[in-house]
Amino acid sequence: MLNKIDALLSEIKGLKASSSAEAEELRIKYLSKKGIISSLFDEFKTVPPTEKKAVGQALNQLKNEAQQIIQRLKEQHEQSDTSHRKTDLTRPGASFPLGGRHPLSVVKNQIVDIFARLGFTVAEGPEIEDDWHVFSALNFPPEHPARDMQDTFFIHKDPDILLRTHTSSVQVRVMEKEQPPIRAIFPGRVFRNEAISARAHCIFHQVEGLYIEENVSFADLRQTLLYFAKEMFGKETQIRLRPSYFPFTEPSAEMDISCTLCGGEGCTMCKYTGWVEILGCGMVDPNVLESCNIDSKKYTGFAFGMGIERITVLKYQIKDIRLFFENDIRFLEQFKSAL
């Protein structure tokens, strides 16, 4: 058997291959489970005990030599194949999936863009606020329900530190730092202690607006909001203003738009009224101006605020606002083209 091993070793030392495929065929011929060397290991069982040591060493040497030689042939041709392969630099690159903007970001950007055409700048502020910027400077009385723990997330009491309930706090910060004319909008995330449902959430997003200048009137407010409604919901959109109350504006109003689904004819979306509420607004209360060191006898202004979720629900007819926070890819992929 030693003679057979020596003859096979000489044969293996003389192996040649013209390609990596031929080298693989040699590996199968000699080293696979049914290969020549494996068959020799099967014959090893019949070798007399006195010869087993010498034959075993020779077999192991044969196997190691075969593995090294065949591996060398494979590597040689693989390197050769790679070096001769031509790369087509004009071929398109491999594609990969693209994400998209969140629907709330899409609508927020649209709102910002509409008011930017009217000269409004964007200002932002902290989400963790103090009582002064959220309540006191905005003319909230001490007994107002919004100051209650059941409506607001308080982080600390005395002094009161809380998660802002509206972006009006940024209005106060801007008025404290700047003098009129002021024309800005304030997008951001706000928090209220509410039960989560299809129509409400403890986290939502607002865009508020503020315009302070000499001789600003309610007519300026109405025309600004009419322009916004037509740009956001379509040229046929109509608005109406209903008297309301807010501590920081006087007079105050709620603004409705003609139903985007039925065009004002009446449907389940508008509860057959033809109108859908979208925001609150009013003339800035003189007490708010004075608390921010702005002369209320010289300057007047208007303010408004809307929920971005509310606008998005109306624009895209979404029935459950919880979808905005669940990160369901099936839902989010529907807005890829809405850039």
XYZ file of N, CA, C and O in Angstrom, residues 107-270:
656
model
N -46.914 67.541 6.108
C -47.903 68.604 6.307
C -47.277 69.804 7.010
O -47.565 70.955 6.664
N -46.411 69.550 7.997
C -45.748 70.674 8.673
C -44.947 71.503 7.679
O -45.007 72.750 7.688
N -44.218 70.852 6.792
C -43.438 71.574 5.788
C -44.336 72.380 4.853
O -43.980 73.492 4.432
N -45.507 71.823 4.524
C -46.444 72.555 3.668
C -46.966 73.804 4.377
O -47.069 74.877 3.772
N -47.284 73.657 5.657
C -47.768 74.808 6.433
C -46.698 75.888 6.523
O -46.960 77.079 6.301
N -45.478 75.477 6.844
C -44.365 76.430 6.943
C -44.155 77.139 5.610
O -43.945 78.364 5.566
N -44.226 76.396 4.515
C -44.013 76.980 3.195
C -45.093 78.009 2.864
O -44.790 79.077 2.309
N -46.346 77.717 3.210
C -47.441 78.651 2.910
C -47.249 79.964 3.658
O -47.350 81.055 3.078
N -46.936 79.883 4.942
C -46.774 81.121 5.716
C -45.463 81.831 5.384
O -45.364 83.053 5.555
N -44.467 81.091 4.907
C -43.214 81.735 4.480
C -43.477 82.684 3.316
O -42.829 83.736 3.187
N -44.441 82.347 2.451
C -44.783 83.234 1.330
C -45.381 84.549 1.813
O -45.359 85.555 1.080
N -45.921 84.543 3.032
C -46.489 85.764 3.611
C -45.484 86.502 4.498
O -45.838 87.468 5.167
N -44.248 86.016 4.522
C -43.209 86.692 5.284
C -43.037 86.217 6.704
O -42.319 86.844 7.493
N -43.663 85.094 7.067
C -43.512 84.566 8.422
C -42.213 83.764 8.533
O -41.910 82.938 7.678
N -41.466 84.028 9.594
C -40.270 83.241 9.889
C -40.644 82.094 10.835
O -41.749 82.043 11.358
N -39.695 81.192 11.080
C -39.935 80.042 11.956
C -39.107 80.199 13.225
O -37.909 80.508 13.164
N -39.753 80.006 14.377
C -39.052 80.038 15.662
C -39.429 78.791 16.453
O -40.560 78.312 16.366
N -38.465 78.285 17.211
C -38.694 77.084 18.023
C -38.217 77.328 19.440
O -37.393 78.219 19.695
N -38.737 76.528 20.374
C -38.364 76.688 21.772
C -38.346 75.367 22.494
O -38.659 74.312 21.926
N -38.022 75.375 23.798
C -37.892 74.130 24.574
C -39.245 73.472 24.822
O -40.279 74.141 24.945
N -39.235 72.145 24.928
C -40.445 71.402 25.236
C -40.698 71.350 26.741
O -41.842 71.203 27.175
N -39.643 71.449 27.541
C -39.788 71.537 29.000
C -39.765 73.013 29.370
O -38.785 73.721 29.104
N -40.867 73.486 29.952
C -41.045 74.914 30.171
C -41.367 75.212 31.630
O -41.582 74.312 32.446
N -41.444 76.523 31.945
C -41.867 76.957 33.271
C -43.276 77.550 33.194
O -43.829 77.758 32.119
N -43.846 77.800 34.349
C -45.219 78.296 34.424
C -45.376 79.641 33.713
O -46.396 79.889 33.052
N -44.379 80.485 33.814
C -44.492 81.833 33.244
C -44.724 81.791 31.733
O -45.651 82.432 31.216
N -43.926 81.025 31.027
C -44.023 81.026 29.571
C -45.228 80.248 29.054
O -45.712 80.524 27.951
N -45.711 79.268 29.830
C -46.840 78.453 29.368
C -48.174 79.048 29.801
O -49.156 79.004 29.049
N -48.229 79.631 31.010
C -49.511 80.091 31.542
C -49.535 81.582 31.899
O -50.318 82.356 31.348
N -48.702 81.989 32.842
C -48.837 83.318 33.437
C -48.704 84.443 32.421
O -49.509 85.382 32.400
N -47.694 84.375 31.560
C -47.496 85.441 30.578
C -48.596 85.470 29.529
O -48.763 86.473 28.820
N -49.352 84.376 29.432
C -50.422 84.285 28.436
C -51.794 84.555 29.035
O -52.817 84.199 28.459
N -51.804 85.182 30.231
C -53.055 85.663 30.813
C -53.942 84.543 31.347
O -55.153 84.712 31.468
N -53.356 83.365 31.659
C -54.138 82.295 32.266
C -54.372 82.624 33.734
O -53.406 82.854 34.474
N -55.586 82.646 34.205
C -55.831 82.893 35.638
C -55.354 81.712 36.477
O -55.243 80.589 35.985
N -55.062 81.945 37.760
C -54.549 80.863 38.628
C -55.480 79.656 38.713
O -55.018 78.529 38.895
N -56.786 79.871 38.579
C -57.733 78.768 38.714
C -58.060 78.087 37.393
O -58.937 77.227 37.323
N -57.349 78.436 36.318
C -57.668 77.862 35.003
C -57.432 76.344 35.017
O -56.431 75.862 35.560
N -58.355 75.563 34.403
C -58.219 74.087 34.426
C -56.916 73.571 33.826
O -56.447 72.495 34.208
N -56.319 74.299 32.881
C -55.082 73.832 32.250
C -53.931 73.715 33.245
O -52.975 72.976 33.026
N -54.036 74.469 34.369
C -52.980 74.406 35.377
C -53.111 73.173 36.274
O -52.258 72.921 37.115
N -54.160 72.417 36.099
C -54.421 71.265 36.947
C -53.582 70.068 36.514
O -53.289 69.884 35.333
N -53.216 69.250 37.493
C -52.413 68.053 37.216
C -53.133 67.090 36.270
O -52.501 66.288 35.576
N -54.463 67.159 36.215
C -55.212 66.237 35.371
C -55.102 66.594 33.890
O -55.433 65.776 33.041
N -54.677 67.814 33.580
C -54.582 68.238 32.189
C -53.146 68.421 31.706
O -52.889 68.413 30.503
N -52.213 68.623 32.611
C -50.842 68.983 32.249
C -49.852 68.038 32.924
O -50.048 67.634 34.072
N -48.767 67.701 32.214
C -47.702 66.872 32.783
C -46.704 67.767 33.519
O -45.882 68.447 32.894
N -46.796 67.785 34.845
C -45.864 68.573 35.649
C -44.652 67.715 36.010
O -44.784 66.570 36.431
N -43.475 68.305 35.841
C -42.229 67.626 36.204
C -41.832 67.992 37.633
O -41.280 67.179 38.374
N -42.138 69.235 38.010
C -41.765 69.728 39.339
C -42.762 70.792 39.759
O -43.274 71.533 38.921
N -43.046 70.847 41.042
C -43.939 71.869 41.587
C -43.166 72.816 42.500
O -42.272 72.414 43.233
N -43.550 74.109 42.431
C -42.964 75.151 43.299
C -41.440 75.187 43.229
O -40.760 74.752 44.165
N -40.827 75.669 42.172
C -41.485 76.281 41.012
C -42.023 75.236 40.031
O -41.499 74.127 39.958
N -43.047 75.631 39.289
C -43.686 74.711 38.358
C -42.857 74.544 37.092
O -42.587 75.512 36.376
N -42.429 73.305 36.847
C -41.747 72.928 35.610
C -42.612 71.866 34.944
O -43.020 70.907 35.596
N -42.875 72.005 33.664
C -43.852 71.139 33.016
C -43.518 70.929 31.557
O -42.693 71.647 30.982
N -44.157 69.918 30.958
C -44.095 69.736 29.522
C -45.085 70.701 28.888
O -46.254 70.746 29.292
N -44.630 71.482 27.926
C -45.496 72.537 27.378
C -46.778 71.942 26.793
O -46.769 70.886 26.165
N -47.870 72.646 27.002
C -49.167 72.202 26.493
C -49.513 72.843 25.160
O -50.497 72.456 24.523
N -48.737 73.834 24.748
C -48.918 74.491 23.451
C -47.623 75.208 23.093
O -46.771 75.446 23.958
N -47.475 75.554 21.828
C -46.252 76.270 21.423
C -46.393 77.775 21.614
O -45.533 78.539 21.179
N -47.474 78.209 22.304
C -47.607 79.630 22.644
C -46.449 80.094 23.514
O -46.127 81.282 23.561
N -45.827 79.145 24.237
C -44.676 79.508 25.065
C -43.557 80.097 24.223
O -42.819 80.979 24.682
N -43.434 79.646 22.989
C -42.399 80.198 22.103
C -42.786 81.613 21.675
O -41.921 82.482 21.492
N -44.081 81.876 21.539
C -44.521 83.240 21.246
C -44.038 84.195 22.329
O -43.529 85.284 22.033
N -44.199 83.781 23.587
C -43.766 84.625 24.704
C -42.266 84.867 24.644
O -41.792 86.004 24.814
N -41.492 83.812 24.376
C -40.039 83.965 24.319
C -39.617 84.914 23.201
O -38.689 85.719 23.373
N -40.292 84.838 22.063
C -39.967 85.745 20.952
C -40.325 87.183 21.312
O -39.544 88.114 21.063
N -41.510 87.381 21.917
C -41.917 88.744 22.279
C -41.014 89.333 23.355
O -40.817 90.554 23.407
N -40.468 88.497 24.235
C -39.547 88.996 25.260
C -38.223 89.455 24.664
O -37.583 90.376 25.179
N -37.805 88.808 23.561
C -36.491 89.105 22.978
C -36.554 90.142 21.863
O -35.549 90.802 21.570
N -37.704 90.267 21.211
C -37.803 91.135 20.039
C -38.887 92.179 20.242
O -39.833 91.986 20.996
N -38.739 93.267 19.526
C -39.772 94.286 19.471
C -40.433 94.250 18.094
O -39.813 93.819 17.120
N -41.702 94.676 18.019
C -42.398 94.649 16.726
C -41.650 95.473 15.677
O -40.910 96.401 16.022
N -41.840 95.129 14.378
C -42.776 94.110 13.869
C -42.280 92.677 14.097
O -41.113 92.388 13.899
N -43.220 91.824 14.514
C -42.957 90.397 14.712
C -43.928 89.616 13.833
O -45.137 89.826 13.890
N -43.374 88.729 13.029
C -44.217 87.891 12.169
C -43.553 86.520 12.103
O -42.567 86.330 11.402
N -44.089 85.565 12.861
C -43.423 84.262 12.977
C -44.451 83.168 13.219
O -45.563 83.419 13.688
N -44.046 81.941 12.890
C -44.827 80.756 13.222
C -43.968 79.854 14.093
O -42.737 79.920 14.060
N -44.645 78.989 14.864
C -43.976 78.225 15.897
C -44.423 76.764 15.834
O -45.381 76.372 16.516
N -43.763 75.950 15.042
C -44.102 74.512 15.003
C -43.406 73.759 16.129
O -42.314 74.136 16.558
N -44.045 72.693 16.600
C -43.383 71.888 17.622
C -44.302 70.864 18.245
O -45.504 70.820 17.997
N -43.701 70.040 19.100
C -44.417 68.961 19.783
C -44.910 69.451 21.135
O -44.195 70.158 21.851
N -46.128 69.070 21.497
C -46.714 69.475 22.773
C -47.315 68.258 23.467
O -47.489 67.200 22.854
N -47.650 68.435 24.754
C -48.058 67.305 25.578
C -49.259 67.697 26.446
O -49.260 68.759 27.074
N -50.233 66.815 26.496
C -51.383 67.031 27.379
C -51.809 65.688 27.967
O -51.733 64.656 27.295
N -52.275 65.739 29.184
C -52.657 64.525 29.904
C -54.043 64.078 29.438
O -55.054 64.339 30.104
N -54.087 63.405 28.308
C -55.340 62.945 27.728
C -55.268 61.441 27.450
O -54.193 60.901 27.177
N -56.415 60.809 27.506
C -56.482 59.387 27.160
C -56.265 59.210 25.663
O -56.779 59.985 24.851
N -55.483 58.198 25.294
C -55.176 57.949 23.888
C -56.343 57.233 23.233
O -56.842 56.224 23.734
N -56.790 57.778 22.109
C -57.899 57.179 21.361
C -57.707 57.484 19.887
O -56.685 58.050 19.485
N -58.700 57.127 19.081
C -58.615 57.392 17.639
C -58.630 58.880 17.339
O -58.174 59.317 16.275
N -59.135 59.696 18.270
C -59.287 61.131 18.035
C -58.395 61.989 18.928
O -58.362 63.215 18.755
N -57.707 61.397 19.883
C -56.895 62.183 20.822
C -55.645 61.416 21.195
O -55.605 60.184 21.133
N -54.609 62.190 21.606
C -53.345 61.584 22.012
C -52.681 62.491 23.030
O -52.904 63.709 23.030
N -51.853 61.903 23.896
C -51.163 62.716 24.895
C -49.983 63.481 24.303
O -49.444 64.390 24.940
N -49.563 63.087 23.114
C -48.511 63.801 22.381
C -49.086 64.215 21.032
O -49.716 63.399 20.351
N -48.914 65.465 20.658
C -49.311 65.883 19.323
C -48.459 67.076 18.909
O -47.572 67.518 19.650
N -48.718 67.607 17.742
C -47.879 68.663 17.179
C -48.733 69.865 16.796
O -49.854 69.705 16.311
N -48.191 71.052 17.021
C -48.900 72.288 16.722
C -48.075 73.187 15.814
O -46.843 73.089 15.774
N -48.770 74.061 15.124
C -48.146 75.220 14.502
C -48.954 76.431 14.941
O -50.162 76.501 14.694
N -48.310 77.330 15.642
C -48.962 78.577 16.029
C -48.330 79.721 15.255
O -47.196 79.606 14.774
N -49.069 80.815 15.141
C -48.569 81.971 14.412
C -48.827 83.251 15.178
O -49.783 83.337 15.970
N -47.980 84.248 14.950
C -48.090 85.530 15.651
C -47.674 86.653 14.716
O -46.633 86.571 14.055
N -48.498 87.704 14.675
C -48.158 88.896 13.878
C -48.471 90.121 14.724
O -49.627 90.345 15.106
N -47.462 90.898 15.048
C -47.619 92.114 15.848
C -47.003 93.284 15.091
O -45.840 93.224 14.666
N -47.776 94.324 14.954
C -47.346 95.515 14.223
C -48.351 96.620 14.539
O -49.405 96.380 15.136
N -48.080 97.815 14.130
C -49.052 98.894 14.290
C -50.235 98.667 13.344
O -50.054 98.253 12.195
N -51.430 98.908 13.874
C -52.659 98.892 13.067
C -53.011 97.520 12.491
O -53.643 97.435 11.438
N -52.610 96.449 13.139
C -53.038 95.114 12.717
C -54.485 94.919 13.164
O -54.842 95.214 14.313
N -55.334 94.445 12.266
C -56.764 94.316 12.565
C -57.240 92.873 12.409
O -56.524 92.012 11.876
N -58.480 92.642 12.823
C -59.088 91.327 12.670
C -59.247 90.974 11.197
O -59.212 89.801 10.823
N -59.399 92.000 10.359
C -59.499 91.758 8.913
C -58.201 91.161 8.372
O -58.224 90.293 7.483
N -57.065 91.609 8.913
C -55.772 91.027 8.502
C -55.707 89.547 8.887
O -55.211 88.708 8.125
N -56.206 89.243 10.085
C -56.234 87.850 10.542
C -57.092 87.000 9.611
O -56.668 85.926 9.160
N -58.289 87.492 9.300
C -59.188 86.702 8.451
C -58.585 86.454 7.077
O -58.641 85.343 6.551
N -57.996 87.469 6.493
C -57.449 87.306 5.145
C -56.240 86.374 5.137
O -56.051 85.587 4.201
N -55.434 86.438 6.188
C -54.281 85.541 6.300
C -54.736 84.081 6.375
O -54.194 83.205 5.685
N -55.750 83.825 7.197
C -56.232 82.457 7.359
C -56.989 81.972 6.129
O -56.950 80.776 5.805
N -57.677 82.873 5.434
C -58.350 82.481 4.195
C -57.311 82.061 3.147
O -57.489 81.055 2.446
N -56.214 82.824 3.051
C -55.139 82.472 2.115
C -54.567 81.095 2.468
O -54.370 80.242 1.594
N -54.333 80.866 3.771
C -53.795 79.570 4.193
C -54.734 78.436 3.819
O -54.302 77.403 3.286
N -56.027 78.597 4.096
C -56.991 77.530 3.835
C -57.052 77.179 2.358
O -57.118 76.005 1.978
N -57.043 78.186 1.489
C -57.117 77.930 0.055
C -55.838 77.280 -0.462
O -55.877 76.408 -1.347
N -54.685 77.668 0.088
C -53.424 77.065 -0.342
C -53.288 75.626 0.154
O -52.747 74.767 -0.534
N -53.804 75.348 1.347
C -53.651 74.016 1.933
C -54.701 73.039 1.419
O -54.391 71.882 1.106
N -55.943 73.491 1.282
C -57.036 72.565 0.969
C -57.651 72.762 -0.412
O -58.493 71.960 -0.815
N -57.236 73.804 -1.134
C -57.767 73.999 -2.476
C -58.441 75.354 -2.640
O -58.946 75.947 -1.674
N -58.454 75.855 -3.858
C -58.954 77.199 -4.149
C -60.441 77.364 -3.841
O -60.926 78.478 -3.627
N -61.203 76.274 -3.846
C -62.644 76.360 -3.605
C -62.989 76.397 -2.112
O -64.152 76.555 -1.743
N -61.989 76.263 -1.247
C -62.241 76.201 0.191
C -62.746 77.544 0.724
O -62.211 78.604 0.399
N -63.779 77.485 1.542
C -64.314 78.669 2.220
C -64.065 78.538 3.724
O -63.874 77.433 4.245
N -64.070 79.671 4.417
C -63.867 79.642 5.865
C -65.003 80.384 6.564
O -65.698 81.204 5.963
N -65.183 80.072 7.827
C -66.070 80.863 8.677
C -65.441 80.967 10.059
O -64.744 80.041 10.513
N -65.671 82.082 10.736
C -65.118 82.338 12.054
C -66.261 82.411 13.058
O -67.212 83.187 12.876
N -66.177 81.603 14.108
C -67.189 81.571 15.146
C -66.619 82.135 16.435
O -65.486 81.828 16.810
N -67.367 82.982 17.141
C -66.873 83.541 18.403
C -66.485 82.445 19.389
O -67.159 81.415 19.494
N -65.401 82.663 20.101
C -64.927 81.681 21.078
C -64.204 82.427 22.189
O -64.274 83.667 22.273
N -63.496 81.683 23.031
C -62.758 82.304 24.136
C -61.418 81.608 24.330
O -61.343 80.378 24.388
N -60.364 82.413 24.401
C -59.043 81.958 24.820
C -58.492 83.021 25.761
O -58.708 84.228 25.541
N -57.739 82.643 26.806
C -57.237 83.642 27.761
C -56.290 84.660 27.125
O -56.186 85.787 27.612
N -55.616 84.265 26.058
C -54.548 85.107 25.501
C -54.973 85.909 24.279
O -54.161 86.626 23.700
N -56.213 85.792 23.834
C -56.698 86.590 22.702
C -58.060 87.197 23.042
O -58.853 86.618 23.777
N -58.329 88.377 22.488
C -59.614 89.048 22.677
C -59.800 90.080 21.564
O -59.029 91.045 21.484
N -60.775 89.928 20.669
C -61.732 88.820 20.608
C -61.071 87.535 20.105
O -60.007 87.565 19.494
N -61.749 86.410 20.351
C -61.250 85.097 19.949
C -62.252 84.419 19.028
O -63.446 84.743 19.043
N -61.753 83.470 18.232
C -62.639 82.778 17.294
C -62.123 81.375 17.011
O -60.927 81.096 17.156
N -63.020 80.497 16.640
C -62.693 79.199 16.068
C -62.908 79.291 14.565
O -63.904 79.879 14.115
N -61.983 78.728 13.789
C -62.135 78.796 12.340
C -62.508 77.433 11.777
O -61.882 76.426 12.100
N -63.541 77.422 10.949
C -63.969 76.225 10.232
C -63.675 76.400 8.751
O -63.629 77.529 8.239
N -63.489 75.279 8.068
C -63.390 75.305 6.613
C -64.533 74.470 6.039
O -65.068 73.582 6.706
N -64.904 74.791 4.808
C -65.906 73.966 4.144
C -65.356 72.558 3.997
O -64.170 72.359 3.719
N -66.211 71.576 4.229
C -65.786 70.172 4.279
C -65.048 69.784 3.001
O -65.545 69.983 1.885
N -63.863 69.216 3.162
C -63.047 68.829 2.002
C -63.573 67.583 1.320
O -63.204 67.299 0.179
N -64.435 66.837 2.009
C -64.946 65.596 1.437
C -66.217 65.821 0.622
O -66.356 65.312 -0.484
N -67.130 66.599 1.171
C -68.409 66.811 0.479
C -68.545 68.190 -0.130
O -69.569 68.496 -0.756
N -67.535 69.055 0.083
C -67.606 70.395 -0.485
C -68.650 71.273 0.163
O -69.116 72.255 -0.428
N -69.064 70.958 1.395
C -70.046 71.758 2.102
C -71.462 71.256 1.968
O -72.390 71.847 2.524
N -71.647 70.154 1.264
C -72.997 69.618 1.065
C -73.514 68.877 2.303
O -74.717 68.768 2.514
N -72.610 68.343 3.095
C -73.002 67.584 4.269
C -72.673 66.111 4.134
O -73.073 65.467 3.167
N -71.918 65.574 5.097
C -71.547 64.160 5.079
C -71.205 63.738 6.497
O -71.257 64.542 7.435
N -70.827 62.463 6.668
C -70.491 61.977 8.007
C -69.241 62.642 8.563
O -69.101 62.820 9.772
N -68.324 63.017 7.700
C -67.083 63.642 8.158
C -67.363 64.985 8.842
O -66.778 65.303 9.877
N -68.268 65.784 8.269
C -68.588 67.098 8.832
C -69.863 67.056 9.670
O -70.393 68.106 10.046
